[in-house]
């Protein structure tokens, strides 16, 4: 197919590009002609968004289009140099002013047609200070007719909006012709049903929309395509899991589950019962479970997981519990040992830094099957730990436990069940997008009798009073966390700030109390030792980095002081707050912020204890990348889809994908061929993970 070959050629060979510009385009993620064609404008300007110059009034934030009639660099008394240009349209004239950017004198020429956007103010007459500008046409070049919509593209160093726009416009007809020759990957029937334009049409409207409404229709179609492809991958993965993977059907033996249930000192919540029902149904089936268990901190996930693990053990299989850190593994070990007291279950803890002999003994027990419940970090699957008969892996707080990691658990063609636990509540649209191949259970109810944590925001200047309060609480027998944030992703600095705080507190402010320090760089034994002393109550104040973020459960700790709160995401703050309020006493979360007033996001945090509400706010404020943290990889990178706005589209994509895979799992029918081919070429890597094609 010559057409598709055209589209897949390196962008360098597109007319007007060449090697230098290809390098600049690569910075925008554009490698091929196809990528160029899908380079999305970040906004549009047209008659409805552009204000006639005569109507620009001080106080407005507006866009205008005009021809440069005069320009120059103007020095000010304070030495700052301004570039100024006067632009004109059919209605009038206005001055544009760029403080401190005299170099624009070389970029902008008399006679150029400019699109400028920014605040309008009054300064010896009306003036606009462009935040953004685009040269729509050079002097002498024809300007598009009135009523045209101008796409404004994300630009990069060495390549301006205008150059990108020109490259795209100059090649558009030819590229669209190549698209025309290809089959649309969204089958016609589906396009008709969902009222989506053909790819060729959408791409034309993307770059040359007759109106803003057409531009939005184009975006919607291309957004659908992104969501649809991802949902097809998930649908395919679920199909694989259901039809082609061999799992273990666990019986209801009840020799451990029943006595465990009877020994619990509390009643399960309704949510716990419901979720246990969902997990139990998965476990009874002869296909592997792939389930995400979501529940706010303290909602009782560990107990639920324990039921599942006991079911596996009473079926003569082994269960493994993997935590993100040694600290949490230690804590799980302690809790589980206590909860299982009196039940005949052999629990083995595999720890980093174990003595060789001790480690060999543990590994042998795991390999022989004597170890029934194995607790360790995620390294359990990375290392060469051999299980005799692994039946269930419970993964705590590892949101991106991907397919390839799951495959490592496979033994002799049989996939153990996998239960992923997460205390980070995520909105449903995100769950469908990021964990679309998992079934999701939600614990949306806290055990009764919890007292809500009192959250207060305090300026740093109030620190002395905050520590007076800490002292009072300690005098009443309570324990306290003081947490310091990660500083710019640097663990070293992170450790330093906690260490300095520790020295200050232990030698000065709280010299009369028992203060200890814990952070991720300490040797495992030392950390374990500190944690053990905190659990025993022989430490009053624990200064830490975010290592205590997840999972730690110490009911007597009632005060959480969070330093440098601006640096935490809301969801992370919520996680931290979950470390207190776990006992009968009233608990406090004291958030210290720098600056004069608390940022609005902290006010949101203080106003609610609902993890889902906080997650939604966090997502709104920070966007998806930051929501999951910079270190998380493998997130789908959408150019067109916006998960908040396109939730309806997402559900359509999911339903469409599910029905296509149900009818034609191999995407072999003629109307699905283009789709199958696209998945195979564009998403080869992911498909490999899902064992497809
Ligand atoms: P999560 O892992 O979801 O943060 P945990 O499973 O650690 O929560 O449970 C938090 C605490 O609540 C634990 O001390 C646990 O024993 C207790 N707990 C769990 N379920 C219940 C329940 N139904 N009623 C009372 N307490 C419970
Ligand atoms: Mg837990």
XYZ file of C-alpha atoms and ligand atoms in Angstrom:
721
model
C 0.000 0.000 0.000
C 1.879 3.106 -1.142
C -0.385 5.352 0.915
C 0.494 3.872 4.236
C 4.143 3.740 3.303
C 3.936 7.455 2.699
C 2.498 8.030 6.127
C 5.080 5.906 7.870
C 8.095 7.537 6.274
C 10.309 9.553 8.637
C 9.054 13.093 8.982
C 12.391 14.336 7.711
C 11.278 13.462 4.179
C 8.085 15.463 4.374
C 8.287 18.535 2.167
C 9.729 21.514 4.024
C 11.126 19.519 6.962
C 14.655 18.142 6.468
C 17.048 16.845 9.118
C 17.276 19.956 11.330
C 13.550 20.459 11.641
C 13.014 16.729 12.010
C 15.145 16.947 15.130
C 12.994 19.748 16.492
C 9.817 17.844 15.638
C 11.155 14.774 17.413
C 11.063 16.837 20.605
C 7.307 17.066 20.105
C 7.088 13.306 19.690
C 6.761 13.547 15.919
C 8.780 10.863 14.143
C 6.793 10.051 11.018
C 4.520 11.776 8.532
C 1.647 10.072 10.336
C 2.675 11.635 13.637
C 2.816 15.023 11.968
C -0.697 14.586 10.664
C -1.831 13.783 14.183
C -0.040 16.671 15.840
C -2.938 18.260 17.668
C -3.405 22.029 17.858
C -3.618 23.000 21.500
C -6.262 25.596 20.678
C -7.992 27.413 17.867
C -8.716 31.031 17.147
C -11.544 32.241 14.965
C -13.975 35.097 14.618
C -15.789 33.923 17.721
C -12.640 33.919 19.838
C -10.930 36.946 18.261
C -12.074 40.420 19.254
C -12.102 43.280 16.735
C -9.330 45.635 17.808
C -11.704 48.577 18.306
C -13.548 46.562 20.944
C -10.527 45.607 23.054
C -11.005 47.259 26.432
C -8.747 47.447 29.491
C -9.433 44.566 31.857
C -10.198 42.075 29.098
C -8.148 39.000 28.384
C -8.516 38.659 24.648
C -7.169 37.574 21.299
C -6.858 39.856 18.308
C -5.561 39.639 14.768
C -3.906 42.534 12.983
C -1.188 43.608 10.583
C 1.949 45.197 12.038
C 2.002 48.841 10.960
C 4.960 49.973 13.051
C 7.357 48.437 15.554
C 10.499 49.067 17.553
C 12.486 48.498 20.723
C 11.870 50.962 23.527
C 14.271 51.384 26.459
C 12.746 52.262 29.813
C 14.219 54.265 32.624
C 14.875 51.146 34.674
C 16.968 49.633 31.902
C 14.405 47.067 30.791
C 13.914 47.003 27.035
C 10.462 46.534 25.555
C 9.554 45.368 22.104
C 6.451 47.147 20.865
C 4.377 46.805 17.727
C 1.195 48.502 16.620
C -1.258 46.242 14.824
C -4.301 47.162 12.782
C -7.429 45.427 11.621
C -10.415 46.883 9.776
C -11.797 48.263 13.053
C -8.777 50.046 14.519
C -5.269 50.062 15.976
C -3.711 48.819 19.221
C -0.250 48.735 20.709
C 1.263 45.369 21.645
C 3.995 45.406 24.259
C 6.495 42.680 25.185
C 8.541 43.751 28.250
C 12.080 42.419 28.281
C 11.890 40.811 24.852
C 13.814 43.168 22.533
C 14.921 40.158 20.467
C 11.402 39.914 19.026
C 12.424 42.836 16.841
C 14.241 40.289 14.720
C 11.256 37.910 14.539
C 8.349 40.222 13.901
C 8.370 42.347 10.756
C 6.340 45.230 9.496
C 3.469 43.923 7.402
C 3.264 40.595 9.267
C -0.185 39.445 10.321
C -0.143 38.621 14.033
C -2.484 36.735 16.271
C -1.952 37.947 19.839
C -3.568 36.816 23.089
C -3.217 38.379 26.486
C -4.472 40.985 28.954
C -5.530 44.418 27.738
C -4.607 47.373 29.921
C -4.464 51.129 29.813
C -0.998 52.632 29.458
C -0.818 55.918 27.547
C -3.691 54.433 25.572
C -4.908 50.879 25.144
C -2.247 48.220 25.113
C -2.209 44.441 24.934
C 0.568 42.441 26.565
C 0.648 39.197 24.585
C 1.098 36.079 26.604
C 1.194 34.258 23.330
C 1.514 35.312 19.715
C 1.609 33.698 16.306
C 2.715 35.125 13.007
C -0.192 34.056 10.833
C 1.330 35.371 7.646
C 4.446 37.204 6.625
C 4.316 40.541 4.876
C 3.089 39.996 1.345
C 1.788 36.459 1.986
C -1.924 36.045 1.513
C -3.899 35.893 4.758
C -6.700 33.375 4.983
C -10.152 34.668 4.360
C -12.096 36.128 7.194
C -13.968 33.529 9.174
C -11.109 31.067 8.991
C -10.263 29.106 12.097
C -6.573 29.219 12.947
C -5.101 26.184 14.621
C -2.417 27.078 17.162
C 0.074 24.249 17.578
C 2.357 23.396 20.450
C 5.733 24.680 19.338
C 9.248 23.905 20.425
C 12.657 25.544 20.512
C 13.860 26.064 16.929
C 10.401 25.626 15.443
C 7.664 28.234 15.806
C 3.890 27.772 15.703
C 3.918 29.377 12.328
C 6.549 27.048 10.873
C 4.713 23.991 12.173
C 1.457 25.315 10.867
C 3.001 25.968 7.462
C 4.557 22.500 7.227
C 1.234 20.894 8.085
C -0.846 23.097 5.792
C 1.569 22.658 2.866
C 1.432 18.869 3.117
C -2.104 18.403 4.307
C -3.780 17.498 1.014
C -1.154 14.926 0.159
C -1.193 13.358 3.637
C -4.969 13.217 3.667
C -4.924 11.457 0.319
C -2.702 8.806 1.867
C -5.157 8.406 4.734
C -7.924 8.036 2.202
C -6.196 4.974 0.763
C -6.101 3.288 4.154
C -9.046 1.594 5.704
C -10.405 3.463 8.698
C -9.583 1.565 11.864
C -12.937 2.484 13.371
C -15.344 0.218 11.500
C -17.974 2.007 9.474
C -20.889 0.559 11.394
C -19.457 1.880 14.618
C -18.787 5.311 13.118
C -22.379 5.503 12.013
C -23.723 4.321 15.319
C -21.658 6.787 17.331
C -21.876 9.560 14.794
C -18.127 9.857 14.303
C -16.505 11.205 11.129
C -14.130 9.147 8.990
C -10.451 9.454 9.921
C -9.678 11.424 6.802
C -12.457 13.868 7.512
C -11.472 14.197 11.149
C -7.856 14.927 10.289
C -8.868 17.533 7.766
C -11.102 19.240 10.328
C -8.349 18.998 12.910
C -6.031 21.164 10.828
C -8.442 23.102 8.627
C -11.765 23.267 10.441
C -14.564 25.198 8.765
C -15.745 26.120 12.275
C -14.848 25.490 15.902
C -17.660 22.950 16.059
C -15.956 20.947 13.334
C -12.673 21.116 15.206
C -14.389 19.699 18.265
C -16.003 16.959 16.208
C -12.570 16.047 14.881
C -11.114 15.966 18.364
C -13.919 13.788 19.600
C -13.386 11.244 16.831
C -9.622 11.112 17.436
C -10.140 10.900 21.186
C -12.509 8.015 20.656
C -9.864 6.257 18.618
C -7.305 6.539 21.412
C -9.708 5.248 24.014
C -11.034 2.549 21.711
C -7.611 1.079 20.953
C -6.697 0.927 24.596
C -10.035 -0.646 25.488
C -9.560 -3.202 22.728
C -6.261 -4.192 24.265
C -7.951 -4.561 27.616
C -10.890 -6.449 26.155
C -8.443 -8.758 24.460
C -6.481 -9.254 27.677
C -9.668 -10.110 29.544
C -10.646 -12.511 26.809
C -7.261 -14.195 27.039
C -7.655 -14.450 30.734
C -11.133 -15.891 30.533
C -10.704 -18.268 27.643
C -7.126 -19.224 27.328
C -5.449 -19.076 30.698
C -5.539 -21.910 33.070
C -6.208 -21.023 36.676
C -6.965 -22.889 39.855
C -10.488 -23.569 41.092
C -10.251 -23.274 44.863
C -12.792 -25.266 46.831
C -14.594 -23.990 49.898
C -12.776 -26.264 52.299
C -13.403 -24.015 55.296
C -10.897 -25.687 57.600
C -9.118 -22.357 58.025
C -11.551 -19.727 56.769
C -14.327 -20.649 59.203
C -12.223 -20.734 62.373
C -10.555 -17.501 61.278
C -13.913 -15.836 60.783
C -15.051 -17.020 64.210
C -11.892 -15.731 65.849
C -12.186 -12.167 64.525
C -12.857 -9.693 67.317
C -15.202 -7.696 65.060
C -18.017 -8.031 62.547
C -17.102 -7.582 58.914
C -18.524 -4.469 57.320
C -21.139 -4.872 54.590
C -18.556 -3.684 52.077
C -16.077 -6.313 53.255
C -18.725 -9.026 52.888
C -19.643 -7.890 49.387
C -16.026 -7.735 48.259
C -15.290 -11.132 49.782
C -18.183 -12.500 47.737
C -16.648 -11.077 44.553
C -13.225 -12.469 45.364
C -14.658 -15.810 46.357
C -16.492 -16.161 43.037
C -13.248 -15.460 41.162
C -11.384 -17.988 43.253
C -13.922 -20.740 42.671
C -13.568 -20.398 38.904
C -10.910 -22.315 36.997
C -9.474 -19.162 35.493
C -7.014 -16.825 37.143
C -8.313 -13.947 39.229
C -7.018 -10.505 38.290
C -8.656 -8.203 40.730
C -7.914 -4.775 42.099
C -9.139 -4.190 45.628
C -9.541 -0.495 46.231
C -10.286 0.874 49.629
C -9.455 3.926 51.567
C -6.873 3.684 54.296
C -8.283 1.727 57.218
C -11.164 0.207 55.270
C -9.939 -3.267 56.170
C -8.266 -4.573 53.035
C -5.718 -6.671 54.872
C -8.394 -8.694 56.602
C -10.110 -9.307 53.271
C -6.843 -10.441 51.715
C -6.268 -12.761 54.627
C -9.553 -14.547 53.960
C -8.457 -15.118 50.369
C -5.033 -16.346 51.433
C -6.483 -18.804 53.927
C -8.796 -20.212 51.275
C -5.735 -20.901 49.117
C -3.831 -22.476 51.974
C -6.663 -24.781 52.966
C -6.610 -25.984 49.349
C -2.961 -26.947 49.832
C -1.547 -24.071 47.847
C 0.775 -21.294 48.953
C -0.087 -17.622 49.222
C 2.320 -14.706 48.919
C 1.877 -11.161 50.178
C 4.134 -8.560 48.635
C 4.531 -5.074 50.063
C 6.285 -2.102 48.493
C 8.784 -1.682 51.332
C 10.465 -3.828 53.972
C 8.791 -1.667 56.573
C 5.332 -2.533 55.352
C 6.228 -6.159 54.884
C 7.338 -6.146 58.505
C 4.099 -4.565 59.594
C 2.009 -7.027 57.593
C 3.980 -9.822 59.127
C 3.274 -8.571 62.628
C -0.453 -7.995 61.998
C -0.976 -11.270 60.231
C 0.892 -13.301 62.795
C -1.337 -11.791 65.441
C -4.590 -12.280 63.516
C -3.694 -15.882 62.744
C -2.793 -16.651 66.334
C -3.862 -20.202 67.121
C -4.432 -21.243 63.500
C -2.105 -23.871 62.027
C -0.558 -21.713 59.285
C 3.159 -21.558 58.644
C 4.037 -17.921 57.904
C 7.467 -17.136 56.490
C 8.954 -13.689 56.152
C 11.537 -13.156 53.438
C 13.558 -10.076 54.223
C 16.232 -8.119 52.386
C 19.528 -8.379 54.272
C 18.765 -11.718 55.926
C 21.775 -13.743 56.975
C 22.706 -16.315 54.325
C 21.766 -19.337 56.399
C 18.479 -17.806 57.488
C 17.665 -16.897 53.919
C 18.500 -20.339 52.612
C 16.215 -21.852 55.184
C 13.345 -19.548 54.177
C 13.863 -20.235 50.484
C 13.873 -23.966 51.150
C 10.636 -23.740 53.066
C 9.093 -21.824 50.168
C 10.367 -24.310 47.641
C 9.270 -27.355 49.588
C 5.821 -25.943 50.254
C 6.313 -25.931 54.033
C 5.929 -22.141 53.951
C 2.224 -21.607 53.419
C 2.012 -17.844 53.633
C 5.055 -15.937 52.436
C 5.505 -12.255 53.202
C 8.096 -10.058 51.529
C 8.569 -7.085 49.283
C 7.881 -6.955 45.568
C 11.378 -8.372 45.166
C 9.729 -11.714 45.878
C 8.802 -12.006 42.237
C 11.823 -10.282 40.834
C 14.283 -12.593 42.495
C 14.492 -16.245 41.821
C 12.184 -17.306 44.590
C 10.698 -20.654 43.722
C 7.366 -21.626 45.129
C 6.230 -25.183 45.387
C 2.621 -24.380 44.513
C 1.800 -20.693 44.442
C -1.964 -20.216 44.405
C -2.412 -16.527 45.174
C -0.262 -13.428 45.096
C -1.525 -10.416 47.007
C 0.214 -7.271 45.859
C -0.025 -4.337 48.221
C 0.225 -0.796 46.896
C 1.738 -1.576 43.543
C -0.604 0.113 41.148
C 1.336 -0.746 38.070
C 1.622 -4.445 38.641
C 1.601 -5.125 34.950
C 0.883 -8.107 32.817
C 4.534 -9.019 32.439
C 4.929 -9.116 36.184
C 1.865 -11.283 36.462
C 3.314 -13.644 33.899
C 6.338 -14.193 36.091
C 4.082 -15.803 38.624
C 2.931 -18.426 36.149
C 3.958 -21.939 37.032
C 3.783 -24.900 34.674
C 1.249 -23.108 32.497
C -1.024 -22.321 35.420
C -1.598 -18.738 36.531
C -2.007 -18.107 40.219
C -4.726 -15.693 41.314
C -3.654 -12.104 41.739
C -5.206 -9.599 44.105
C -3.839 -6.074 43.958
C -4.621 -3.856 46.914
C -4.620 -0.102 46.653
C -5.418 2.584 49.164
C -5.282 5.310 46.537
C -8.883 5.819 45.540
C -9.091 6.621 41.869
C -12.091 7.880 39.945
C -13.850 5.291 37.823
C -12.815 6.746 34.481
C -9.199 6.409 35.505
C -9.680 2.882 36.774
C -11.130 1.881 33.408
C -8.269 3.536 31.596
C -5.379 2.359 33.671
C -6.584 -0.943 35.040
C -8.956 -1.885 32.270
C -7.755 -5.475 32.271
C -8.527 -5.925 35.961
C -11.799 -6.461 37.753
C -12.270 -3.874 40.442
C -13.723 -4.272 43.924
C -14.233 -1.274 46.141
C -14.357 -1.137 49.935
C -16.405 2.009 50.303
C -17.180 1.784 53.994
C -14.982 2.205 57.034
C -15.375 -0.119 60.029
C -17.653 1.443 62.625
C -16.435 3.402 65.601
C -13.665 5.293 63.869
C -13.465 8.878 64.959
C -12.832 11.297 62.120
C -9.352 12.775 62.098
C -9.379 16.460 62.936
C -7.421 18.249 60.225
C -6.000 21.723 60.731
C -3.873 23.973 58.540
C -1.236 26.085 60.280
C 1.404 28.495 58.999
C 4.987 27.586 59.763
C 5.104 30.477 62.200
C 2.775 28.453 64.416
C 5.289 25.616 64.693
C 6.189 26.307 68.372
C 2.529 26.030 69.360
C 2.145 22.898 67.286
C 4.997 21.256 69.153
C 3.546 22.378 72.479
C 0.454 20.458 71.464
C 2.610 17.475 70.506
C 4.104 17.543 73.982
C 0.642 17.620 75.578
C -0.462 14.624 73.554
C 2.666 12.701 74.482
C 2.031 13.559 78.131
C -1.325 11.817 77.714
C 0.445 8.733 76.462
C -0.056 9.259 72.738
C 2.495 8.943 69.930
C 3.260 11.325 67.098
C 4.504 11.268 63.507
C 6.366 14.212 61.981
C 6.650 13.754 58.223
C 8.907 15.563 55.798
C 8.264 15.648 52.075
C 10.255 14.392 49.164
C 12.209 17.343 47.840
C 12.326 17.436 44.077
C 12.356 13.700 43.711
C 15.711 13.557 45.401
C 15.811 10.933 48.042
C 19.093 12.292 49.368
C 17.692 15.744 50.054
C 14.552 14.159 51.370
C 16.598 12.227 53.899
C 18.592 15.314 54.774
C 15.557 17.438 55.604
C 14.135 14.724 57.835
C 17.543 14.219 59.444
C 17.959 17.919 60.194
C 14.476 18.099 61.634
C 15.232 15.087 63.757
C 18.377 16.699 65.150
C 16.581 19.913 65.874
C 13.639 18.212 67.579
C 15.604 15.659 69.555
C 18.258 18.088 70.795
C 16.175 21.185 71.274
C 12.417 21.546 70.792
C 11.483 18.119 72.154
C 14.707 17.266 73.960
C 12.711 15.890 76.889
C 10.843 13.357 74.720
C 11.918 10.123 73.056
C 12.386 11.134 69.434
C 13.543 8.784 66.665
C 14.219 9.024 62.960
C 13.296 6.673 60.147
C 13.927 6.979 56.421
C 14.371 4.847 53.343
C 18.152 5.002 53.311
C 18.604 3.341 56.687
C 19.709 -0.286 56.759
C 16.761 -2.663 57.000
C 17.636 -3.899 60.484
C 17.846 -0.386 61.816
C 14.456 0.495 60.322
C 12.877 -2.639 61.700
C 14.317 -1.809 65.067
C 12.934 1.742 65.079
C 9.526 0.508 63.940
C 9.478 -2.157 66.597
C 10.257 0.405 69.276
C 7.545 2.708 67.971
C 5.018 -0.133 67.995
C 6.030 -1.042 71.558
C 5.563 2.554 72.614
C 9.153 3.255 73.581
C 9.378 6.079 71.044
C 7.138 9.145 71.442
C 7.807 11.062 68.269
C 8.801 9.477 64.996
C 10.369 11.815 62.455
C 10.215 10.326 59.006
C 10.204 10.732 55.295
C 7.279 9.360 53.335
C 8.315 5.783 54.062
C 5.407 5.668 56.461
C 3.009 6.758 53.773
C 1.177 3.529 53.269
C -0.054 0.760 55.449
C 1.516 1.428 58.835
C -1.048 0.754 61.526
C -0.354 2.016 65.023
C -3.572 2.868 66.864
C -1.841 4.753 69.679
C -0.346 7.257 67.224
C -2.828 10.122 67.220
C -0.963 13.110 65.827
C 0.412 13.518 62.337
C 2.407 16.688 61.716
C 3.091 17.242 58.021
C 5.867 19.653 57.140
C 6.176 21.340 53.741
C 2.678 20.273 52.785
C 2.792 22.223 49.517
C 5.064 19.580 48.129
C 2.620 16.730 48.590
C -0.183 15.812 46.249
C -3.609 15.692 47.877
C -3.868 11.940 47.554
C -0.530 11.553 49.235
C -1.599 13.828 52.085
C -4.684 11.701 52.437
C -2.528 8.589 52.670
C -0.453 10.191 55.384
C -3.505 11.262 57.327
C -4.676 7.658 57.222
C -1.792 6.727 59.525
C -3.670 8.308 62.436
C -7.251 7.890 63.549
C -6.809 4.151 63.776
C -7.589 3.799 67.451
C -10.253 4.925 69.885
C -8.723 8.323 70.710
C -9.416 11.510 68.788
C -6.655 12.050 66.229
C -5.172 15.132 64.613
C -3.550 15.887 61.317
C -1.659 19.169 61.477
C -0.558 20.536 58.142
C 2.167 23.179 58.142
C 2.432 25.409 55.110
C 4.887 28.161 54.253
C 3.722 31.510 52.986
C 0.975 33.739 54.275
C -2.180 31.827 53.572
C -2.953 28.188 52.990
C -3.247 27.247 49.326
C -6.746 26.351 48.204
C -5.836 22.730 47.609
C -4.904 22.330 51.254
C -8.267 23.800 52.185
C -9.917 21.082 50.095
C -7.860 18.479 51.897
C -8.875 19.797 55.296
C -12.532 19.967 54.337
C -13.153 16.288 53.576
C -12.152 12.809 54.668
C -13.517 11.161 51.539
C -10.645 9.642 49.588
C -12.548 9.572 46.307
C -13.443 13.217 46.562
C -9.818 14.055 47.287
C -8.664 11.935 44.366
C -10.989 13.781 42.015
C -9.747 17.145 43.245
C -6.164 15.969 42.989
C -6.722 14.832 39.431
C -8.373 18.112 38.515
C -5.576 20.161 40.032
C -2.551 18.213 38.915
C -3.477 16.229 35.837
C -2.987 12.554 35.286
C 0.799 12.368 35.055
C 1.312 13.935 38.442
C -1.630 12.142 39.944
C 0.169 8.858 39.461
C 3.591 10.326 40.182
C 6.410 10.945 37.784
C 7.997 7.603 38.398
C 5.057 5.592 37.165
C 5.658 4.369 33.667
C 3.520 2.913 30.974
C 0.669 5.361 31.303
C -1.272 5.778 28.102
C -0.311 9.092 26.658
C -3.380 10.655 25.077
C -3.124 13.500 22.593
C -6.849 14.005 22.162
C -8.725 12.254 24.935
C -9.375 14.066 28.172
C -10.554 11.645 30.805
C -12.535 14.150 32.749
C -14.361 15.514 29.780
C -14.653 12.326 27.743
C -16.073 9.965 30.299
C -19.112 9.199 28.103
C -16.834 8.561 25.155
C -14.754 6.244 27.293
C -17.767 4.137 28.164
C -18.733 3.964 24.501
C -15.215 2.888 23.598
C -15.251 0.254 26.284
C -18.603 -1.180 25.237
C -17.672 -1.147 21.554
C -14.359 -2.882 22.265
C -16.029 -5.526 24.407
C -18.595 -6.411 21.764
C -16.027 -6.538 18.962
C -13.737 -8.866 20.915
C -16.677 -11.034 21.942
C -17.706 -11.484 18.317
C -14.286 -11.576 16.699
C -11.521 -12.084 19.266
C -8.776 -12.392 16.665
C -9.957 -9.307 14.740
C -10.035 -11.416 11.605
C -13.256 -10.294 9.991
C -12.819 -8.002 6.985
C -14.329 -5.018 8.793
C -11.867 -5.466 11.673
C -8.786 -6.119 9.612
C -7.546 -2.529 9.642
C -8.008 -2.450 13.366
C -6.109 -5.700 13.870
C -3.276 -4.471 11.673
C -3.070 -1.158 13.515
C -2.987 -2.893 16.871
C -0.267 -5.203 15.677
C 1.985 -2.494 14.294
C 1.353 0.420 16.603
C 0.944 -1.526 19.793
C 3.233 -4.446 19.168
C 4.878 -4.183 22.544
C 1.647 -4.201 24.509
C 0.200 -6.983 22.421
C 3.197 -9.094 23.184
C 2.408 -8.636 26.841
C -1.107 -9.780 26.307
C 0.054 -12.751 24.238
C -1.893 -11.628 21.230
C -1.006 -12.077 17.591
P -6.345 -1.112 55.236
O -5.318 -2.156 54.861
O -7.494 -1.089 54.291
O -5.766 0.229 55.481
P -6.573 -2.755 57.525
O -6.969 -4.029 56.912
O -5.151 -2.578 57.923
O -6.983 -1.543 56.589
O -7.549 -2.466 58.730
C -7.374 -1.373 59.561
C -7.706 -1.761 60.984
O -9.082 -2.027 61.110
C -6.999 -3.006 61.432
O -6.603 -2.819 62.752
C -8.060 -4.078 61.303
O -7.861 -5.147 62.209
C -9.325 -3.322 61.628
N -10.525 -3.839 60.987
C -10.626 -4.392 59.761
N -11.901 -4.706 59.472
C -12.643 -4.331 60.539
C -14.040 -4.396 60.863
N -14.935 -4.913 60.034
N -14.442 -3.915 62.071
C -13.545 -3.377 62.912
N -12.219 -3.299 62.680
C -11.765 -3.763 61.513
Mg -3.262 -2.298 54.774
